[in-house]
Structure formats: structure tokens, C-alpha cells
Amino acid sequence: MQYDNGGELLVAHLKTLGIDTVFGVVSVHNLPLVEAVDRHLRFVPVRHEATAVNAADGYGRARGSIGCALTSTGTGAGNAAGSLIEALASGTAVLHVTGQVESAYLGSGRGFIHETKDQLGMLSAVSAYAATVTSARDAGHILREATSAALAVPGGPASVEWPIDLQYAAQDDAEETGPGASAPSTDAAELAAAQQLLSGSRRPLIWAGGGACRARPELLALLETTGAGLLTSNSGRGSVPEDHPLVIGNFATTPAARALLADADALVTVGTHFRSNETADYGLKLPDAHIQIDVDAAALDRVYPARHALHGDAATVLPALTGAAVRADTDWTARVTAVREEVRAALHEGIGPQAAICDALAAALPRGTVVARDVTIPSSSWGNRLLPIHDPRANVFPRGGGIGQGLGMGIGAALARPDGPTVVIAGDGGLAVHFGELLTVAQERPRLTLIVFNDGGYGVLRNMQDKYAERRSGVDLFTPDFGPLAAACALPYARIAAPADAAPVLEAALAADGPTLVEVDLAALGPMKDPFTPPVKIPTA
């Protein structure tokens, strides 16, 4: 196939992926790409390259597929790096296409405008795949190779740098595809031993991570066959809908769940990284009878020892375990359901007046609505646990833990799913990282409810310093008056200052056919019963 320029080739490739919306920042070093996307698809001009990647990430997560971001070379690509780190940490598929200086000057070090030293090296460090287009004949092959790498397991972002002269050039694409990745083969002896262990288990538990979201029917079958309890990481939420009575959820470090783990006679873990913040800095004790399933061989035995390490795709391995499994003891299943209710009730009580907001959201949100959660106290305490998730595509949050990314992810998710509402939970400190994206929201008018929890700074770190230090440092920040700010951005505004405000304000915002900025005035609402501090160790404490 021949194309007039690189932009037309890129559009043709994106159409094969079902991508109809692309996020980016226009530049002299990506004009042919942006112009072609704007002609044939939807180009969303975000205000910062980091948001372009976050939005593409959120778009892909909400669709269960892949998103695309366009940035410029040099500083533009550098601005995108932090968000590429998030996509790499979470294994989410993003095709990041960035400009590059003219190929004749590439690597010359002469200070060509927008040039940076070893841009490909930088992109390689923060991407699952990175390559340079070196001719008008190889661009199509590189785009397909990059996409395959992004969509592979464990996946992640794929970055393609494209010199501007080769973007303008006519493209000759041979449409050749490379060999697909081969599926891992599970060791038969290990599988047989795992089946034997599970067949003798009467007090089983399952722990689902992000990898389990690709094997939802198979996971549900094992859960219901055994009557085991299901713990999840944050990434595994929604792998089984959280209103299922056997789903304990993202509560592994609570006292009741720790007691269950201590008494379990078998634990099956599926595609989880055992992140430090979900295992009390690896202080959480797991049963010795541990069956670990992961498609990534490097993840097996990496954090916790596995008696039986099964390298394979969960959708293939889980049915083999289900076929050998037996029903748990009745009193064990009853205990699981009791723990499910206990941990939720304790958290609901501990968050005090914020429980009204959680309850109002749970009642008003259509099932499967995307809730994009930036890193802030409401997200880390109850948004990541208590607010129910029924579909992993609705579970959008920065798994790498960086603040300020939630709004961009929410913009991408809202444009990926225009027929229903999308919610973003953010703090005033995290939102300030990318205030400019309020203008993107105002321009694109997605059906997005942005809930800003305003406590005048970095509340998580403030709580840590109040608990462990003698003074506060860097946590009390100037915060704007959100009403006039919303008005300046032509955004509807509402305020929650008391528990009784939550339901009517949120119901109206979610019903609106466009964006709304909702401020939660935490000083007026009142404090949590139990101040939240993150699950990290303080050596001096």
C-alpha cells in the first residue's frame, strides 16, 4: 500500500485497531500526523504531553484495548515520560508516536530545535518497546511491531520516534507482519501437583491481580466451584463483580483478611505483582501452600515463594485447576462472606462523613461506569476498596502511584465511552499538577464529573507528618476558589459541604449531558474518623 505521507499511514493503522480518538499536542515536528488524524479521526488537543499519554492510557483501559498519543520531540517526549512510566508499571497498552528532528541531523548534537540527546534511550527506559523510523518503507512495519508489543502480555507502552522529513514523505508499506508471540507452556508436572493440592483443600483462598482480568469467566468458575474467598489487588478489582458474595476484595492487609490467610490451607494467586502498598511492604504473610499463576515468568517466585509456580495464561490454566477442585467446608465459605461484610463495615465507619459520598456514588452510578481515581486520600482509603467495581474496564487509576494523572485518564475514558457518565476522583493537590486540562474538558465537553476533594494541600503527607514529625513541610498549599475557576473555564460547578449534599449534587452531575466540577469542601464536611496514612514504613517511627 502507498500513502501520501506518514499521517495517512498512521490513520490507516489506527483504523485497524478500532481507535477513533487520539490525544496529543501539535508541534512543527508532528504536523503531518496531527493533520491526518484530525481529518479522518478525532484529535483531542490536550494541554500537556503527559496528559496525552494518560488520556490514551485511560481510553485504552476503558475499552479494554489500546490508545494512541502524539507528542513532539525533545521536551515534548520528555514531558510524556512520566506518564509512560505509569503505563509501563500497569502494563497498559499505549501507542506513543513522537516526532523527531530531520533524519539528516538526527544524533548530530548540533542543537537542532527540539532535539535531545539519545531520545530513543530515554524512551526505551520508560517503554515496553521503542524504535526509530529510519525510512519511508519501514514505518508501517514499526507501527505494527510497536502495537503488537504494547498489546502483548505483560505489555505496556510502545514508543515510535518519527523524523519529520520521513513523516512528510510518501510511504510505501509492504504490510508485512512478524510472527506472533507464542503462548507459554505450563509444566505438566507442576500443574498436576497443583491440582492435587487443590483437590485436598477445604479452606481455599484466591487472590486476583490484573492478569486475572483477562480470564474472568474462568476465575468465576473456580471461585464458585470451590466456594473460596476472593481477595484482589487494586488491579484485580472487577475481575469478578464486587457484589458477588464471595468477593472480599482489596482488603488483604486488614486484620480479618490476615486471619483468613493464616488459616487457609491453599492460596491460588492469579496474575498479581504483590505490590508493596498492597502487602504492607511485603510484611503480609501468605500460606505456604501457594499456587501462583502468571503469564510473565519473571513474576513467579519474585515476591512470595510458590509451592507450585504455573507459567501460563490464566484463561488456560484456571480450568485445569477447576476440574480438580472440590467444595470448601461450609463453615469456611460462611466465614468468607462474614469477613467480606466485616471489612466493608469497618472501612465505612472509619471514613466518617465521606461515607455519604461513597454511598451516593454507588447508588447513582450505572453499573460498569468508569471511576478514574487520582492518588488522593478518598481514592486510597475508600475509592480503591469500598466503592464497588463490577468490570475491570471501569477500574482506572495510576497503579504506579503518581499524583496528577487521574484527570487525564478520566478524559480518555470519557471519550472512549461517550454514551454514559465518567467520574474522576481527585484531590486539590493532584489536580493542580494539570490545571490546564480543565480547558481540555471545557473544549471537548465530555460527560465527565470531576470530584475535587479540597483539603488545601497534600493531605496524605500532611497526615504522615502530623503523626510522625514535629512540623509540616511542603504539604500546605494555596488552593484556588473552585467556583470562579470553574466559571472561568465555562464549567458547571457544585459544592458538597455536608453529608446531605452528596446525593442530590452527584445525581444531578451524573445526569448532566456534559462536564461538571464538584468540589468537596473537606473543612466543612468534617474529618474522617480514622485519619488516613499510607501503608509505608517510617524508619524513625
mmCIF file with all atom_site columns, N, CA and C in Angstrom, residues 61-115:
data_model
loop_
_atom_site.group_PDB
_atom_site.id
_atom_site.type_symbol
_atom_site.label_atom_id
_atom_site.label_alt_id
_atom_site.label_comp_id
_atom_site.label_asym_id
_atom_site.label_entity_id
_atom_site.label_seq_id
_atom_site.pdbx_PDB_ins_code
_atom_site.Cartn_x
_atom_site.Cartn_y
_atom_site.Cartn_z
_atom_site.occupancy
_atom_site.B_iso_or_equiv
_atom_site.pdbx_formal_charge
_atom_site.auth_seq_id
_atom_site.auth_comp_id
_atom_site.auth_asym_id
_atom_site.auth_atom_id
_atom_site.pdbx_PDB_model_num
ATOM 1   N N  . ARG A 1 61  ? -7.784  1.591  28.547 1.00 0.00 ? 61  ARG A N  1
ATOM 2   C CA . ARG A 1 61  ? -8.296  0.803  29.672 1.00 0.00 ? 61  ARG A CA 1
ATOM 3   C C  . ARG A 1 61  ? -9.818  0.723  29.630 1.00 0.00 ? 61  ARG A C  1
ATOM 4   N N  . ALA A 1 62  ? -10.469 1.842  29.365 1.00 0.00 ? 62  ALA A N  1
ATOM 5   C CA . ALA A 1 62  ? -11.933 1.866  29.362 1.00 0.00 ? 62  ALA A CA 1
ATOM 6   C C  . ALA A 1 62  ? -12.512 0.995  28.256 1.00 0.00 ? 62  ALA A C  1
ATOM 7   N N  . ARG A 1 63  ? -11.769 0.835  27.170 1.00 0.00 ? 63  ARG A N  1
ATOM 8   C CA . ARG A 1 63  ? -12.227 -0.003 26.062 1.00 0.00 ? 63  ARG A CA 1
ATOM 9   C C  . ARG A 1 63  ? -11.699 -1.432 26.162 1.00 0.00 ? 63  ARG A C  1
ATOM 10  N N  . GLY A 1 64  ? -10.743 -1.651 27.042 1.00 0.00 ? 64  GLY A N  1
ATOM 11  C CA . GLY A 1 64  ? -10.116 -2.961 27.106 1.00 0.00 ? 64  GLY A CA 1
ATOM 12  C C  . GLY A 1 64  ? -9.238  -3.224 25.904 1.00 0.00 ? 64  GLY A C  1
ATOM 13  N N  . SER A 1 65  ? -8.598  -2.166 25.374 1.00 0.00 ? 65  SER A N  1
ATOM 14  C CA . SER A 1 65  ? -7.801  -2.324 24.158 1.00 0.00 ? 65  SER A CA 1
ATOM 15  C C  . SER A 1 65  ? -6.553  -1.455 24.226 1.00 0.00 ? 65  SER A C  1
ATOM 16  N N  . ILE A 1 66  ? -6.421  -0.501 23.329 1.00 0.00 ? 66  ILE A N  1
ATOM 17  C CA . ILE A 1 66  ? -5.210  0.318  23.205 1.00 0.00 ? 66  ILE A CA 1
ATOM 18  C C  . ILE A 1 66  ? -5.606  1.749  22.866 1.00 0.00 ? 66  ILE A C  1
ATOM 19  N N  . GLY A 1 67  ? -4.771  2.694  23.310 1.00 0.00 ? 67  GLY A N  1
ATOM 20  C CA . GLY A 1 67  ? -4.957  4.094  22.972 1.00 0.00 ? 67  GLY A CA 1
ATOM 21  C C  . GLY A 1 67  ? -3.732  4.639  22.275 1.00 0.00 ? 67  GLY A C  1
ATOM 22  N N  . CYS A 1 68  ? -3.865  5.839  21.711 1.00 0.00 ? 68  CYS A N  1
ATOM 23  C CA . CYS A 1 68  ? -2.754  6.443  20.963 1.00 0.00 ? 68  CYS A CA 1
ATOM 24  C C  . CYS A 1 68  ? -2.541  7.885  21.407 1.00 0.00 ? 68  CYS A C  1
ATOM 25  N N  . ALA A 1 69  ? -1.259  8.249  21.591 1.00 0.00 ? 69  ALA A N  1
ATOM 26  C CA . ALA A 1 69  ? -0.858  9.605  21.960 1.00 0.00 ? 69  ALA A CA 1
ATOM 27  C C  . ALA A 1 69  ? 0.175   10.109 20.963 1.00 0.00 ? 69  ALA A C  1
ATOM 28  N N  . LEU A 1 70  ? 0.059   11.389 20.595 1.00 0.00 ? 70  LEU A N  1
ATOM 29  C CA . LEU A 1 70  ? 1.020   12.035 19.708 1.00 0.00 ? 70  LEU A CA 1
ATOM 30  C C  . LEU A 1 70  ? 1.718   13.165 20.455 1.00 0.00 ? 70  LEU A C  1
ATOM 31  N N  . THR A 1 71  ? 3.049   13.160 20.440 1.00 0.00 ? 71  THR A N  1
ATOM 32  C CA . THR A 1 71  ? 3.809   14.232 21.074 1.00 0.00 ? 71  THR A CA 1
ATOM 33  C C  . THR A 1 71  ? 4.914   14.698 20.140 1.00 0.00 ? 71  THR A C  1
ATOM 34  N N  . SER A 1 72  ? 5.574   15.761 20.550 1.00 0.00 ? 72  SER A N  1
ATOM 35  C CA . SER A 1 72  ? 6.701   16.278 19.792 1.00 0.00 ? 72  SER A CA 1
ATOM 36  C C  . SER A 1 72  ? 8.004   15.716 20.348 1.00 0.00 ? 72  SER A C  1
ATOM 37  N N  . THR A 1 73  ? 9.055   16.015 19.667 1.00 0.00 ? 73  THR A N  1
ATOM 38  C CA . THR A 1 73  ? 10.370  15.517 20.056 1.00 0.00 ? 73  THR A CA 1
ATOM 39  C C  . THR A 1 73  ? 10.961  16.340 21.193 1.00 0.00 ? 73  THR A C  1
ATOM 40  N N  . GLY A 1 74  ? 12.065  15.871 21.746 1.00 0.00 ? 74  GLY A N  1
ATOM 41  C CA . GLY A 1 74  ? 12.790  16.606 22.767 1.00 0.00 ? 74  GLY A CA 1
ATOM 42  C C  . GLY A 1 74  ? 11.999  16.786 24.041 1.00 0.00 ? 74  GLY A C  1
ATOM 43  N N  . THR A 1 75  ? 11.729  18.044 24.398 1.00 0.00 ? 75  THR A N  1
ATOM 44  C CA . THR A 1 75  ? 10.990  18.340 25.618 1.00 0.00 ? 75  THR A CA 1
ATOM 45  C C  . THR A 1 75  ? 9.616   17.685 25.603 1.00 0.00 ? 75  THR A C  1
ATOM 46  N N  . GLY A 1 76  ? 8.968   17.670 24.452 1.00 0.00 ? 76  GLY A N  1
ATOM 47  C CA . GLY A 1 76  ? 7.651   17.057 24.361 1.00 0.00 ? 76  GLY A CA 1
ATOM 48  C C  . GLY A 1 76  ? 7.686   15.587 24.716 1.00 0.00 ? 76  GLY A C  1
ATOM 49  N N  . ALA A 1 77  ? 8.648   14.861 24.165 1.00 0.00 ? 77  ALA A N  1
ATOM 50  C CA . ALA A 1 77  ? 8.795   13.444 24.504 1.00 0.00 ? 77  ALA A CA 1
ATOM 51  C C  . ALA A 1 77  ? 9.176   13.281 25.962 1.00 0.00 ? 77  ALA A C  1
ATOM 52  N N  . GLY A 1 78  ? 10.023  14.192 26.460 1.00 0.00 ? 78  GLY A N  1
ATOM 53  C CA . GLY A 1 78  ? 10.406  14.132 27.866 1.00 0.00 ? 78  GLY A CA 1
ATOM 54  C C  . GLY A 1 78  ? 9.223   14.366 28.785 1.00 0.00 ? 78  GLY A C  1
ATOM 55  N N  . ASN A 1 79  ? 8.343   15.296 28.402 1.00 0.00 ? 79  ASN A N  1
ATOM 56  C CA . ASN A 1 79  ? 7.149   15.538 29.208 1.00 0.00 ? 79  ASN A CA 1
ATOM 57  C C  . ASN A 1 79  ? 6.267   14.294 29.291 1.00 0.00 ? 79  ASN A C  1
ATOM 58  N N  . ALA A 1 80  ? 6.290   13.485 28.251 1.00 0.00 ? 80  ALA A N  1
ATOM 59  C CA . ALA A 1 80  ? 5.456   12.279 28.218 1.00 0.00 ? 80  ALA A CA 1
ATOM 60  C C  . ALA A 1 80  ? 6.023   11.155 29.067 1.00 0.00 ? 80  ALA A C  1
ATOM 61  N N  . ALA A 1 81  ? 7.302   11.249 29.433 1.00 0.00 ? 81  ALA A N  1
ATOM 62  C CA . ALA A 1 81  ? 7.981   10.105 30.053 1.00 0.00 ? 81  ALA A CA 1
ATOM 63  C C  . ALA A 1 81  ? 7.330   9.659  31.355 1.00 0.00 ? 81  ALA A C  1
ATOM 64  N N  . GLY A 1 82  ? 6.921   10.612 32.205 1.00 0.00 ? 82  GLY A N  1
ATOM 65  C CA . GLY A 1 82  ? 6.331   10.225 33.481 1.00 0.00 ? 82  GLY A CA 1
ATOM 66  C C  . GLY A 1 82  ? 5.072   9.401  33.304 1.00 0.00 ? 82  GLY A C  1
ATOM 67  N N  . SER A 1 83  ? 4.255   9.758  32.333 1.00 0.00 ? 83  SER A N  1
ATOM 68  C CA . SER A 1 83  ? 3.030   9.003  32.091 1.00 0.00 ? 83  SER A CA 1
ATOM 69  C C  . SER A 1 83  ? 3.323   7.676  31.406 1.00 0.00 ? 83  SER A C  1
ATOM 70  N N  . LEU A 1 84  ? 4.387   7.615  30.627 1.00 0.00 ? 84  LEU A N  1
ATOM 71  C CA . LEU A 1 84  ? 4.807   6.323  30.075 1.00 0.00 ? 84  LEU A CA 1
ATOM 72  C C  . LEU A 1 84  ? 5.229   5.375  31.196 1.00 0.00 ? 84  LEU A C  1
ATOM 73  N N  . ILE A 1 85  ? 5.848   5.930  32.243 1.00 0.00 ? 85  ILE A N  1
ATOM 74  C CA . ILE A 1 85  ? 6.215   5.106  33.400 1.00 0.00 ? 85  ILE A CA 1
ATOM 75  C C  . ILE A 1 85  ? 4.973   4.484  34.018 1.00 0.00 ? 85  ILE A C  1
ATOM 76  N N  . GLU A 1 86  ? 3.895   5.255  34.123 1.00 0.00 ? 86  GLU A N  1
ATOM 77  C CA . GLU A 1 86  ? 2.648   4.713  34.664 1.00 0.00 ? 86  GLU A CA 1
ATOM 78  C C  . GLU A 1 86  ? 2.122   3.578  33.799 1.00 0.00 ? 86  GLU A C  1
ATOM 79  N N  . ALA A 1 87  ? 2.082   3.782  32.481 1.00 0.00 ? 87  ALA A N  1
ATOM 80  C CA . ALA A 1 87  ? 1.585   2.732  31.593 1.00 0.00 ? 87  ALA A CA 1
ATOM 81  C C  . ALA A 1 87  ? 2.470   1.495  31.660 1.00 0.00 ? 87  ALA A C  1
ATOM 82  N N  . LEU A 1 88  ? 3.778   1.699  31.838 1.00 0.00 ? 88  LEU A N  1
ATOM 83  C CA . LEU A 1 88  ? 4.694   0.559  31.951 1.00 0.00 ? 88  LEU A CA 1
ATOM 84  C C  . LEU A 1 88  ? 4.459   -0.178 33.259 1.00 0.00 ? 88  LEU A C  1
ATOM 85  N N  . ALA A 1 89  ? 4.258   0.568  34.347 1.00 0.00 ? 89  ALA A N  1
ATOM 86  C CA . ALA A 1 89  ? 4.019   -0.066 35.646 1.00 0.00 ? 89  ALA A CA 1
ATOM 87  C C  . ALA A 1 89  ? 2.736   -0.876 35.648 1.00 0.00 ? 89  ALA A C  1
ATOM 88  N N  . SER A 1 90  ? 1.746   -0.414 34.906 1.00 0.00 ? 90  SER A N  1
ATOM 89  C CA . SER A 1 90  ? 0.448   -1.079 34.904 1.00 0.00 ? 90  SER A CA 1
ATOM 90  C C  . SER A 1 90  ? 0.288   -2.067 33.754 1.00 0.00 ? 90  SER A C  1
ATOM 91  N N  . GLY A 1 91  ? 1.232   -2.081 32.818 1.00 0.00 ? 91  GLY A N  1
ATOM 92  C CA . GLY A 1 91  ? 1.129   -2.991 31.685 1.00 0.00 ? 91  GLY A CA 1
ATOM 93  C C  . GLY A 1 91  ? -0.023  -2.659 30.762 1.00 0.00 ? 91  GLY A C  1
ATOM 94  N N  . THR A 1 92  ? -0.353  -1.374 30.640 1.00 0.00 ? 92  THR A N  1
ATOM 95  C CA . THR A 1 92  ? -1.463  -0.978 29.776 1.00 0.00 ? 92  THR A CA 1
ATOM 96  C C  . THR A 1 92  ? -0.934  -0.560 28.406 1.00 0.00 ? 92  THR A C  1
ATOM 97  N N  . ALA A 1 93  ? -1.745  -0.829 27.400 1.00 0.00 ? 93  ALA A N  1
ATOM 98  C CA . ALA A 1 93  ? -1.312  -0.653 26.018 1.00 0.00 ? 93  ALA A CA 1
ATOM 99  C C  . ALA A 1 93  ? -1.514  0.781  25.544 1.00 0.00 ? 93  ALA A C  1
ATOM 100 N N  . VAL A 1 94  ? -0.420  1.432  25.210 1.00 0.00 ? 94  VAL A N  1
ATOM 101 C CA . VAL A 1 94  ? -0.447  2.782  24.641 1.00 0.00 ? 94  VAL A CA 1
ATOM 102 C C  . VAL A 1 94  ? 0.526   2.813  23.468 1.00 0.00 ? 94  VAL A C  1
ATOM 103 N N  . LEU A 1 95  ? 0.056   3.292  22.325 1.00 0.00 ? 95  LEU A N  1
ATOM 104 C CA . LEU A 1 95  ? 0.940   3.556  21.196 1.00 0.00 ? 95  LEU A CA 1
ATOM 105 C C  . LEU A 1 95  ? 1.304   5.032  21.249 1.00 0.00 ? 95  LEU A C  1
ATOM 106 N N  . HIS A 1 96  ? 2.557   5.304  21.570 1.00 0.00 ? 96  HIS A N  1
ATOM 107 C CA . HIS A 1 96  ? 3.048   6.677  21.705 1.00 0.00 ? 96  HIS A CA 1
ATOM 108 C C  . HIS A 1 96  ? 3.905   6.980  20.481 1.00 0.00 ? 96  HIS A C  1
ATOM 109 N N  . VAL A 1 97  ? 3.428   7.893  19.651 1.00 0.00 ? 97  VAL A N  1
ATOM 110 C CA . VAL A 1 97  ? 4.169   8.288  18.453 1.00 0.00 ? 97  VAL A CA 1
ATOM 111 C C  . VAL A 1 97  ? 4.668   9.698  18.671 1.00 0.00 ? 97  VAL A C  1
ATOM 112 N N  . THR A 1 98  ? 5.973   9.863  18.634 1.00 0.00 ? 98  THR A N  1
ATOM 113 C CA . THR A 1 98  ? 6.568   11.169 18.900 1.00 0.00 ? 98  THR A CA 1
ATOM 114 C C  . THR A 1 98  ? 7.406   11.618 17.715 1.00 0.00 ? 98  THR A C  1
ATOM 115 N N  . GLY A 1 99  ? 7.466   12.912 17.533 1.00 0.00 ? 99  GLY A N  1
ATOM 116 C CA . GLY A 1 99  ? 8.267   13.436 16.440 1.00 0.00 ? 99  GLY A CA 1
ATOM 117 C C  . GLY A 1 99  ? 9.753   13.270 16.682 1.00 0.00 ? 99  GLY A C  1
ATOM 118 N N  . GLN A 1 100 ? 10.517  13.615 15.685 1.00 0.00 ? 100 GLN A N  1
ATOM 119 C CA . GLN A 1 100 ? 11.971  13.635 15.790 1.00 0.00 ? 100 GLN A CA 1
ATOM 120 C C  . GLN A 1 100 ? 12.488  14.632 14.750 1.00 0.00 ? 100 GLN A C  1
ATOM 121 N N  . VAL A 1 101 ? 13.682  15.135 14.966 1.00 0.00 ? 101 VAL A N  1
ATOM 122 C CA . VAL A 1 101 ? 14.253  16.108 14.037 1.00 0.00 ? 101 VAL A CA 1
ATOM 123 C C  . VAL A 1 101 ? 14.508  15.439 12.689 1.00 0.00 ? 101 VAL A C  1
ATOM 124 N N  . GLU A 1 102 ? 14.811  16.240 11.692 1.00 0.00 ? 102 GLU A N  1
ATOM 125 C CA . GLU A 1 102 ? 15.089  15.689 10.363 1.00 0.00 ? 102 GLU A CA 1
ATOM 126 C C  . GLU A 1 102 ? 16.168  14.616 10.444 1.00 0.00 ? 102 GLU A C  1
ATOM 127 N N  . SER A 1 103 ? 15.970  13.548 9.700  1.00 0.00 ? 103 SER A N  1
ATOM 128 C CA . SER A 1 103 ? 16.868  12.395 9.798  1.00 0.00 ? 103 SER A CA 1
ATOM 129 C C  . SER A 1 103 ? 18.317  12.764 9.471  1.00 0.00 ? 103 SER A C  1
ATOM 130 N N  . ALA A 1 104 ? 18.525  13.775 8.624  1.00 0.00 ? 104 ALA A N  1
ATOM 131 C CA . ALA A 1 104 ? 19.897  14.173 8.284  1.00 0.00 ? 104 ALA A CA 1
ATOM 132 C C  . ALA A 1 104 ? 20.636  14.735 9.481  1.00 0.00 ? 104 ALA A C  1
ATOM 133 N N  . TYR A 1 105 ? 19.899  15.270 10.475 1.00 0.00 ? 105 TYR A N  1
ATOM 134 C CA . TYR A 1 105 ? 20.534  15.893 11.635 1.00 0.00 ? 105 TYR A CA 1
ATOM 135 C C  . TYR A 1 105 ? 20.402  15.051 12.904 1.00 0.00 ? 105 TYR A C  1
ATOM 136 N N  . LEU A 1 106 ? 19.749  13.906 12.793 1.00 0.00 ? 106 LEU A N  1
ATOM 137 C CA . LEU A 1 106 ? 19.490  13.071 13.958 1.00 0.00 ? 106 LEU A CA 1
ATOM 138 C C  . LEU A 1 106 ? 20.800  12.584 14.574 1.00 0.00 ? 106 LEU A C  1
ATOM 139 N N  . GLY A 1 107 ? 20.973  12.883 15.841 1.00 0.00 ? 107 GLY A N  1
ATOM 140 C CA . GLY A 1 107 ? 22.170  12.433 16.545 1.00 0.00 ? 107 GLY A CA 1
ATOM 141 C C  . GLY A 1 107 ? 23.408  13.259 16.300 1.00 0.00 ? 107 GLY A C  1
ATOM 142 N N  . SER A 1 108 ? 23.257  14.384 15.605 1.00 0.00 ? 108 SER A N  1
ATOM 143 C CA . SER A 1 108 ? 24.442  15.184 15.287 1.00 0.00 ? 108 SER A CA 1
ATOM 144 C C  . SER A 1 108 ? 24.903  16.030 16.464 1.00 0.00 ? 108 SER A C  1
ATOM 145 N N  . GLY A 1 109 ? 23.995  16.282 17.415 1.00 0.00 ? 109 GLY A N  1
ATOM 146 C CA . GLY A 1 109 ? 24.374  17.056 18.589 1.00 0.00 ? 109 GLY A CA 1
ATOM 147 C C  . GLY A 1 109 ? 24.601  18.521 18.324 1.00 0.00 ? 109 GLY A C  1
ATOM 148 N N  . ARG A 1 110 ? 24.100  19.035 17.209 1.00 0.00 ? 110 ARG A N  1
ATOM 149 C CA . ARG A 1 110 ? 24.371  20.429 16.855 1.00 0.00 ? 110 ARG A CA 1
ATOM 150 C C  . ARG A 1 110 ? 23.335  21.396 17.420 1.00 0.00 ? 110 ARG A C  1
ATOM 151 N N  . GLY A 1 111 ? 22.384  20.889 18.195 1.00 0.00 ? 111 GLY A N  1
ATOM 152 C CA . GLY A 1 111 ? 21.387  21.760 18.806 1.00 0.00 ? 111 GLY A CA 1
ATOM 153 C C  . GLY A 1 111 ? 20.239  22.097 17.901 1.00 0.00 ? 111 GLY A C  1
ATOM 154 N N  . PHE A 1 112 ? 19.878  21.190 17.004 1.00 0.00 ? 112 PHE A N  1
ATOM 155 C CA . PHE A 1 112 ? 18.722  21.383 16.150 1.00 0.00 ? 112 PHE A CA 1
ATOM 156 C C  . PHE A 1 112 ? 17.487  21.565 17.040 1.00 0.00 ? 112 PHE A C  1
ATOM 157 N N  . ILE A 1 113 ? 16.582  22.481 16.665 1.00 0.00 ? 113 ILE A N  1
ATOM 158 C CA . ILE A 1 113 ? 15.450  22.800 17.526 1.00 0.00 ? 113 ILE A CA 1
ATOM 159 C C  . ILE A 1 113 ? 14.651  21.544 17.889 1.00 0.00 ? 113 ILE A C  1
ATOM 160 N N  . HIS A 1 114 ? 14.338  21.415 19.167 1.00 0.00 ? 114 HIS A N  1
ATOM 161 C CA . HIS A 1 114 ? 13.582  20.296 19.750 1.00 0.00 ? 114 HIS A CA 1
ATOM 162 C C  . HIS A 1 114 ? 14.398  19.015 19.856 1.00 0.00 ? 114 HIS A C  1
ATOM 163 N N  . GLU A 1 115 ? 15.659  19.071 19.535 1.00 0.00 ? 115 GLU A N  1
ATOM 164 C CA . GLU A 1 115 ? 16.481  17.853 19.622 1.00 0.00 ? 115 GLU A CA 1
ATOM 165 C C  . GLU A 1 115 ? 16.906  17.620 21.069 1.00 0.00 ? 115 GLU A C  1
#
